[in-house]
PDB file of C-alpha atoms in Angstrom:
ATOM      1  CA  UNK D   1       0.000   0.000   0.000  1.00 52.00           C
ATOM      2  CA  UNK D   2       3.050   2.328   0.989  1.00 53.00           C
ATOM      3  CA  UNK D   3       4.626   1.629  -2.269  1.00 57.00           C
ATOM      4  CA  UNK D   4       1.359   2.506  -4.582  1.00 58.00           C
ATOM      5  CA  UNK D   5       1.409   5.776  -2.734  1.00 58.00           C
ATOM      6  CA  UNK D   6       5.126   6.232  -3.065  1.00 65.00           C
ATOM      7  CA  UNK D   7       4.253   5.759  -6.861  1.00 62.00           C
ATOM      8  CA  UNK D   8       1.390   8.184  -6.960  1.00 56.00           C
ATOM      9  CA  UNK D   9       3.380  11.069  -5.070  1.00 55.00           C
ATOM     10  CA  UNK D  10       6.483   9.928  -7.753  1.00 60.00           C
ATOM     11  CA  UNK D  11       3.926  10.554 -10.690  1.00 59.00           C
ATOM     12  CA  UNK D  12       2.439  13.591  -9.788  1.00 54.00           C
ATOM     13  CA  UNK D  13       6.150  15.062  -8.717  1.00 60.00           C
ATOM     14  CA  UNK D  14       7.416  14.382 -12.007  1.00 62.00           C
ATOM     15  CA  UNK D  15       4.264  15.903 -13.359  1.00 59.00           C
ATOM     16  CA  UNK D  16       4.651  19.338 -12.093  1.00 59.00           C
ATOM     17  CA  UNK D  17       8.288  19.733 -12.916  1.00 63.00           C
ATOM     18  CA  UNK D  18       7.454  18.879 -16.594  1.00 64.00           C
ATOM     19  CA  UNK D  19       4.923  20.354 -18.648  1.00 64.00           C
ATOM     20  CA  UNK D  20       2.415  19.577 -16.242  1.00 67.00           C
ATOM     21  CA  UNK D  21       1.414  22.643 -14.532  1.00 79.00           C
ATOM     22  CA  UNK D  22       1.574  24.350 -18.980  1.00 82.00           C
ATOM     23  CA  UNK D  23      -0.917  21.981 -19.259  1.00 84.00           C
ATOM     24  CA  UNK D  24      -3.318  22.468 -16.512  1.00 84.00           C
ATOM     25  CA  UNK D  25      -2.971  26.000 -17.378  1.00 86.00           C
ATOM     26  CA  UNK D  26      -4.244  25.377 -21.402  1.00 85.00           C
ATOM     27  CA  UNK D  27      -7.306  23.587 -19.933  1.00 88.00           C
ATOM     28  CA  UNK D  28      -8.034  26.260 -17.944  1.00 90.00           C
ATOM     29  CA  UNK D  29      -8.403  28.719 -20.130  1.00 89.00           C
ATOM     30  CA  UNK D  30      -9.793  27.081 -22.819  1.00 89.00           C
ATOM     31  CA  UNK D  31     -12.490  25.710 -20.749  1.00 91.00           C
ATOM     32  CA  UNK D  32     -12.955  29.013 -19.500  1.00 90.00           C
ATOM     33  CA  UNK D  33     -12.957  31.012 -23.036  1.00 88.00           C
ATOM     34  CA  UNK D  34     -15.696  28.250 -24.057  1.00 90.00           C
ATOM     35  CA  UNK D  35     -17.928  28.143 -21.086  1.00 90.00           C
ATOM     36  CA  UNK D  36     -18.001  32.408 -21.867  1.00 88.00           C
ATOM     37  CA  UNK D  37     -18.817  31.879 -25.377  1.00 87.00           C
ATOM     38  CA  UNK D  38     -21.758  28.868 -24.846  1.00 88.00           C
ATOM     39  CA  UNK D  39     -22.825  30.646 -21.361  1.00 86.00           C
ATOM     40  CA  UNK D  40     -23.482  33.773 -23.350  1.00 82.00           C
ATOM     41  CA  UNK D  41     -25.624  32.052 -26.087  1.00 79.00           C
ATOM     42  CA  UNK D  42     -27.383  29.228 -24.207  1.00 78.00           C
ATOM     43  CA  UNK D  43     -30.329  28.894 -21.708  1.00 76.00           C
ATOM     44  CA  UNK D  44     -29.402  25.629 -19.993  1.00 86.00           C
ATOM     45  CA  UNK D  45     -26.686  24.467 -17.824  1.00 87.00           C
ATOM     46  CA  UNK D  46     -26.854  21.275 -18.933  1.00 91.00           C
ATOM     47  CA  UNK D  47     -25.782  22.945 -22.690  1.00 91.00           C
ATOM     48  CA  UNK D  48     -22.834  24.723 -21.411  1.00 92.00           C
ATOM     49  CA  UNK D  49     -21.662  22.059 -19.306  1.00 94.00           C
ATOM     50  CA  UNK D  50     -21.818  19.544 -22.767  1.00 93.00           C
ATOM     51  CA  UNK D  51     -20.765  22.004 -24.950  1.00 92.00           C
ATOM     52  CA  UNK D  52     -17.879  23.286 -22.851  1.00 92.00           C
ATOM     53  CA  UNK D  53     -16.855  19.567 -22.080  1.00 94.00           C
ATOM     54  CA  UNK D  54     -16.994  18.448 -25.753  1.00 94.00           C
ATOM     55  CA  UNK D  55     -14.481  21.176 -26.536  1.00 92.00           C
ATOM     56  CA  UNK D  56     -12.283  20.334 -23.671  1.00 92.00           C
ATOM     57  CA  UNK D  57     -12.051  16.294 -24.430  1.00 93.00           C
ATOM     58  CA  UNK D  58     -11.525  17.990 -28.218  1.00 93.00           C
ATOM     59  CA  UNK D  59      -9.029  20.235 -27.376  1.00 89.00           C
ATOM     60  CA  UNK D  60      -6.976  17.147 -25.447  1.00 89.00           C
ATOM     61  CA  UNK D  61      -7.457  14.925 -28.487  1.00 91.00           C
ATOM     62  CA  UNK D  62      -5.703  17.562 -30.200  1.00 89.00           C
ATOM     63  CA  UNK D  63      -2.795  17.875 -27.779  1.00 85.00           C
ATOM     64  CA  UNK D  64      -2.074  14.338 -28.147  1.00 88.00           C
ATOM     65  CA  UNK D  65      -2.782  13.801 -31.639  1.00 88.00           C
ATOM     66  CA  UNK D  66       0.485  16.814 -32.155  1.00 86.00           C
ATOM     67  CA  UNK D  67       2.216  15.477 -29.730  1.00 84.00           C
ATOM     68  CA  UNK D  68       2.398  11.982 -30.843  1.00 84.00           C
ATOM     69  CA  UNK D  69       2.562  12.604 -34.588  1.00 85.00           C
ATOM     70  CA  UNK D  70       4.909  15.792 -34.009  1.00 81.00           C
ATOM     71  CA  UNK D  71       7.167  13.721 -32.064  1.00 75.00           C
ATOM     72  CA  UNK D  72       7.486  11.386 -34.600  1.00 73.00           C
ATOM     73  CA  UNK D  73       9.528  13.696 -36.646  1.00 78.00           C
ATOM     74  CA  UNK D  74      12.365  13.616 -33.547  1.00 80.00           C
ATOM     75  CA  UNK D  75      11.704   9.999 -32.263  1.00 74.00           C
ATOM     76  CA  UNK D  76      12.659   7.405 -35.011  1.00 75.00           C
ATOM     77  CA  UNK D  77      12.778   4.516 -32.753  1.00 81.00           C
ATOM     78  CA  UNK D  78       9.165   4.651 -31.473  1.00 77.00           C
ATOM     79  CA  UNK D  79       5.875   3.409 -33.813  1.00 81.00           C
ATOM     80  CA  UNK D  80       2.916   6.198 -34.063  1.00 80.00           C
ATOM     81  CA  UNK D  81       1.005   3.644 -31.739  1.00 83.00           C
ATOM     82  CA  UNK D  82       3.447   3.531 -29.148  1.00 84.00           C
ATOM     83  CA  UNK D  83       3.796   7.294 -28.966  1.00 85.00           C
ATOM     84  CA  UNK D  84      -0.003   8.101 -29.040  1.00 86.00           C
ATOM     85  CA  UNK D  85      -0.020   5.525 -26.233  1.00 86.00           C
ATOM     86  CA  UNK D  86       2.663   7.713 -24.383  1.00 83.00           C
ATOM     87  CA  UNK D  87       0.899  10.666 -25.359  1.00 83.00           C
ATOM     88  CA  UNK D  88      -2.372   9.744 -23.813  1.00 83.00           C
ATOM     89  CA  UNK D  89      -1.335   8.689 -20.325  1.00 80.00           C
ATOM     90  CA  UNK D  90       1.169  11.703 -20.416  1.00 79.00           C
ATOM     91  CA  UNK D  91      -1.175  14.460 -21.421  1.00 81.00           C
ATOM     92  CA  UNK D  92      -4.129  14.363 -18.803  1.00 84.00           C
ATOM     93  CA  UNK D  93      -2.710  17.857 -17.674  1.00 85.00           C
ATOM     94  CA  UNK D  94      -5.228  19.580 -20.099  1.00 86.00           C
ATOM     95  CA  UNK D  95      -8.335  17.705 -18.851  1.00 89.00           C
ATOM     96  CA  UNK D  96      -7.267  18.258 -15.326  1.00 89.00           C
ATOM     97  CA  UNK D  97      -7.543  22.121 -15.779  1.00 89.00           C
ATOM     98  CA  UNK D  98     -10.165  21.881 -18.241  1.00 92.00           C
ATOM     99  CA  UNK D  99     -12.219  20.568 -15.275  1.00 93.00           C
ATOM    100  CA  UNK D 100     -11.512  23.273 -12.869  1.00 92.00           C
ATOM    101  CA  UNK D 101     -13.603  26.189 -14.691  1.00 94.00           C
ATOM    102  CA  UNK D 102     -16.764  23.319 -15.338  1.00 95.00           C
ATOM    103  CA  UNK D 103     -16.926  21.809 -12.115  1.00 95.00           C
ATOM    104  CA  UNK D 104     -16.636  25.756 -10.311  1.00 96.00           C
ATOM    105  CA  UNK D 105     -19.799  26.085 -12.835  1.00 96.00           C
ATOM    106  CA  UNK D 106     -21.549  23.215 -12.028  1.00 96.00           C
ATOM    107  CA  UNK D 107     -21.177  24.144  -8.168  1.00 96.00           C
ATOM    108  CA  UNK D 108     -22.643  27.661  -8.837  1.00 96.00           C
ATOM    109  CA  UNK D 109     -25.446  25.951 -10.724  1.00 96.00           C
ATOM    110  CA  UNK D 110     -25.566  23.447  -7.631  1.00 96.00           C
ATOM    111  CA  UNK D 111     -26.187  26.404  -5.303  1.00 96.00           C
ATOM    112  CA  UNK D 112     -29.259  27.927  -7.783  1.00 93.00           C
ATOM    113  CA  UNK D 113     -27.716  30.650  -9.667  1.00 93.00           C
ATOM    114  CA  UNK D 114     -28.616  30.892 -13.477  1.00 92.00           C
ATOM    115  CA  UNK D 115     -26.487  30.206 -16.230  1.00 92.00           C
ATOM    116  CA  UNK D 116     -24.969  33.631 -16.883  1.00 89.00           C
ATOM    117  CA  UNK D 117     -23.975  34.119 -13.290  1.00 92.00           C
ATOM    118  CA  UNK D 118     -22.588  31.096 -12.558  1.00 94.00           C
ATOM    119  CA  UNK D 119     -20.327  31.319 -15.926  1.00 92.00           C
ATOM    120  CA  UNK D 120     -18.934  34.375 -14.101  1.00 92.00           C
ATOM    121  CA  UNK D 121     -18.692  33.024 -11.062  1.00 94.00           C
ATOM    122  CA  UNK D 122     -16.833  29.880 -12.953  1.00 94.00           C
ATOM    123  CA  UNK D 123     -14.534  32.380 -14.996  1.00 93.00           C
ATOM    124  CA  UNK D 124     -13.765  34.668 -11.860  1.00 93.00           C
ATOM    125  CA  UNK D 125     -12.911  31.011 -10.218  1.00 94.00           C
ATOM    126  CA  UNK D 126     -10.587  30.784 -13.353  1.00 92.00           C
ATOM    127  CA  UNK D 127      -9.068  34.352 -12.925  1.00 92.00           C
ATOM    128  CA  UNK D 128      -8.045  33.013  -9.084  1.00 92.00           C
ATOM    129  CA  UNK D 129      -6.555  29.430 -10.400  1.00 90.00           C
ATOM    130  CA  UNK D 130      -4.666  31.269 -12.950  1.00 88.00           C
ATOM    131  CA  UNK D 131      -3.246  34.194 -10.576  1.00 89.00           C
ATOM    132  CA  UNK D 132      -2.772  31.677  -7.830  1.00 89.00           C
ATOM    133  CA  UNK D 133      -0.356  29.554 -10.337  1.00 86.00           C
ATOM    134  CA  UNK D 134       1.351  32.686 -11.561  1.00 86.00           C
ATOM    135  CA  UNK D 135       2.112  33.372  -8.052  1.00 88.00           C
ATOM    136  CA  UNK D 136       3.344  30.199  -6.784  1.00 87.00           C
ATOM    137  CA  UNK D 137       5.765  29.842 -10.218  1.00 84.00           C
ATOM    138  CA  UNK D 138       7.071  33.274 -10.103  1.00 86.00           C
ATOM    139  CA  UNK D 139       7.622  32.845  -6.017  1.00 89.00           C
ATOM    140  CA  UNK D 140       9.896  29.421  -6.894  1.00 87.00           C
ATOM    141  CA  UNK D 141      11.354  31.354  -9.427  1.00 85.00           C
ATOM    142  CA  UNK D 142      12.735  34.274  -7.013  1.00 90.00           C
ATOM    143  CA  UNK D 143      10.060  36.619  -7.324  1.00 88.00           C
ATOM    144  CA  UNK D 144       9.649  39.084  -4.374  1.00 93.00           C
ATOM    145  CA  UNK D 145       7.846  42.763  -3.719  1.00 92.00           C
ATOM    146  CA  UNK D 146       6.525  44.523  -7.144  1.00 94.00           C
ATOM    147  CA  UNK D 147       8.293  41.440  -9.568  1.00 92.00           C
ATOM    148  CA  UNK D 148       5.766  39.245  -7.996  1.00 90.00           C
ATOM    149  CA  UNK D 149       2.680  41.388  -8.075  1.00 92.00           C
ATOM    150  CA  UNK D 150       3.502  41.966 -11.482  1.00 92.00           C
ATOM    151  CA  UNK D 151       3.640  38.566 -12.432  1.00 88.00           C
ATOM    152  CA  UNK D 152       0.819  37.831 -10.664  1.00 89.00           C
ATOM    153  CA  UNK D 153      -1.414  40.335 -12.254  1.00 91.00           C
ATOM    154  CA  UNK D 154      -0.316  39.649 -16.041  1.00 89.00           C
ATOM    155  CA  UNK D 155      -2.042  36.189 -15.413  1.00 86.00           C
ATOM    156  CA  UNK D 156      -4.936  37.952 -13.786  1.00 87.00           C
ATOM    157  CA  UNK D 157      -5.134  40.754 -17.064  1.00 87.00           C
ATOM    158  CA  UNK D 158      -5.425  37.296 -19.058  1.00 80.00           C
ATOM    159  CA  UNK D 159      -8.212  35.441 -17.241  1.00 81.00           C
ATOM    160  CA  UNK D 160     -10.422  38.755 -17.251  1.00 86.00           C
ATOM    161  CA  UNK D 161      -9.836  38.966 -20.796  1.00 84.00           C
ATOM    162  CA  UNK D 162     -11.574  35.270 -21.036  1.00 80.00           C
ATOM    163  CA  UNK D 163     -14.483  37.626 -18.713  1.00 83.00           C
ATOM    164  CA  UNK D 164     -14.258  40.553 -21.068  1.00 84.00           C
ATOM    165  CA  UNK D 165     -15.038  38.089 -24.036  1.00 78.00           C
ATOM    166  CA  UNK D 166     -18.131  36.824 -21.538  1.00 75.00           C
ATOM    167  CA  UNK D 167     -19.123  40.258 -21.148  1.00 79.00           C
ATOM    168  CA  UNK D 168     -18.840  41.230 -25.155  1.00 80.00           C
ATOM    169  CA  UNK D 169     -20.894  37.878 -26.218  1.00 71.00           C
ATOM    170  CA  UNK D 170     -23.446  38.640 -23.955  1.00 64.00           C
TER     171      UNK D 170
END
């Protein structure tokens, strides 16, 4: 039982000094730009939740599908199969952070709010995950006083731009 946990912690370590954290990041805000865009044009939940999902799962295919066959051009020794194997278990980054925005809108929804307020709840959600992330990279980076802030609120500008594109659709 120790071990399978040893394994786990391993994984997810090696996860978030690779591309990991990129990746959660992507599925952030393109789960985020999409629930704006269907929350802004839909009447149901249920709509933006499928809608926003679909795109996310899409998205991922895409990741993989570029990273396997892109790699292929560099890795000679590997088959197409075996890399979009390796691609698939190694890019679940993208759905993790595509999740975050839908499942902060599906708790809004949860608590009664309608569709339009609980996509800005969801994207303001977003905003935080992304500043948060900023924050915590630039801090292991070195980042202190008004270098910090800074970085910090570039990520912020960028998740209220996925708002501002709410806001315009709407």
């Amino acid at each position: 039982m120790f071990h399978r946990h040893r394994k786990h912690v391993h994984r997810f370590d090696a996860f978030m000094r690779s591309k990991g954290p990129a990746e959660v990041l992507y599925g952030a805000v393109v789960s985020g730009a999409v629930l704006a865009v269907t929350s802004a044009h839909v009447e149901t939940g249920e709509s933006v939740v499928l809608s926003t999902a679909v795109v996310a799962v899409t998205y991922w295919l895409a990741h993989v599908y570029a990273e396997a066959i892109g790699g292929r051009f560099e890795d000679k020794d590997h088959s197409t199969g075996h890399r979009l194997r390796h691609a698939l278990q190694n890019n679940l980054g993208v759905l993790y952070g595509s999740a975050a925005p839908l499942l902060a809108f599906v708790v809004v929804r949860l608590f009664g709010e309608d569709v339009s307020t609980a996509a800005i709840r969801a994207l303001l959600f977003t905003v935080v995950l992304l500043m948060g992330s900023a924050a915590v990279a630039a801090g292991k980076a070195g980042a202190r006083g008004w270098k910090l802030v800074g970085e910090t609120a570039v990520a912020g500008g960028f998740g209220l731009v996925v708002i501002l594109l709410k806001i315009v659709q709407h």
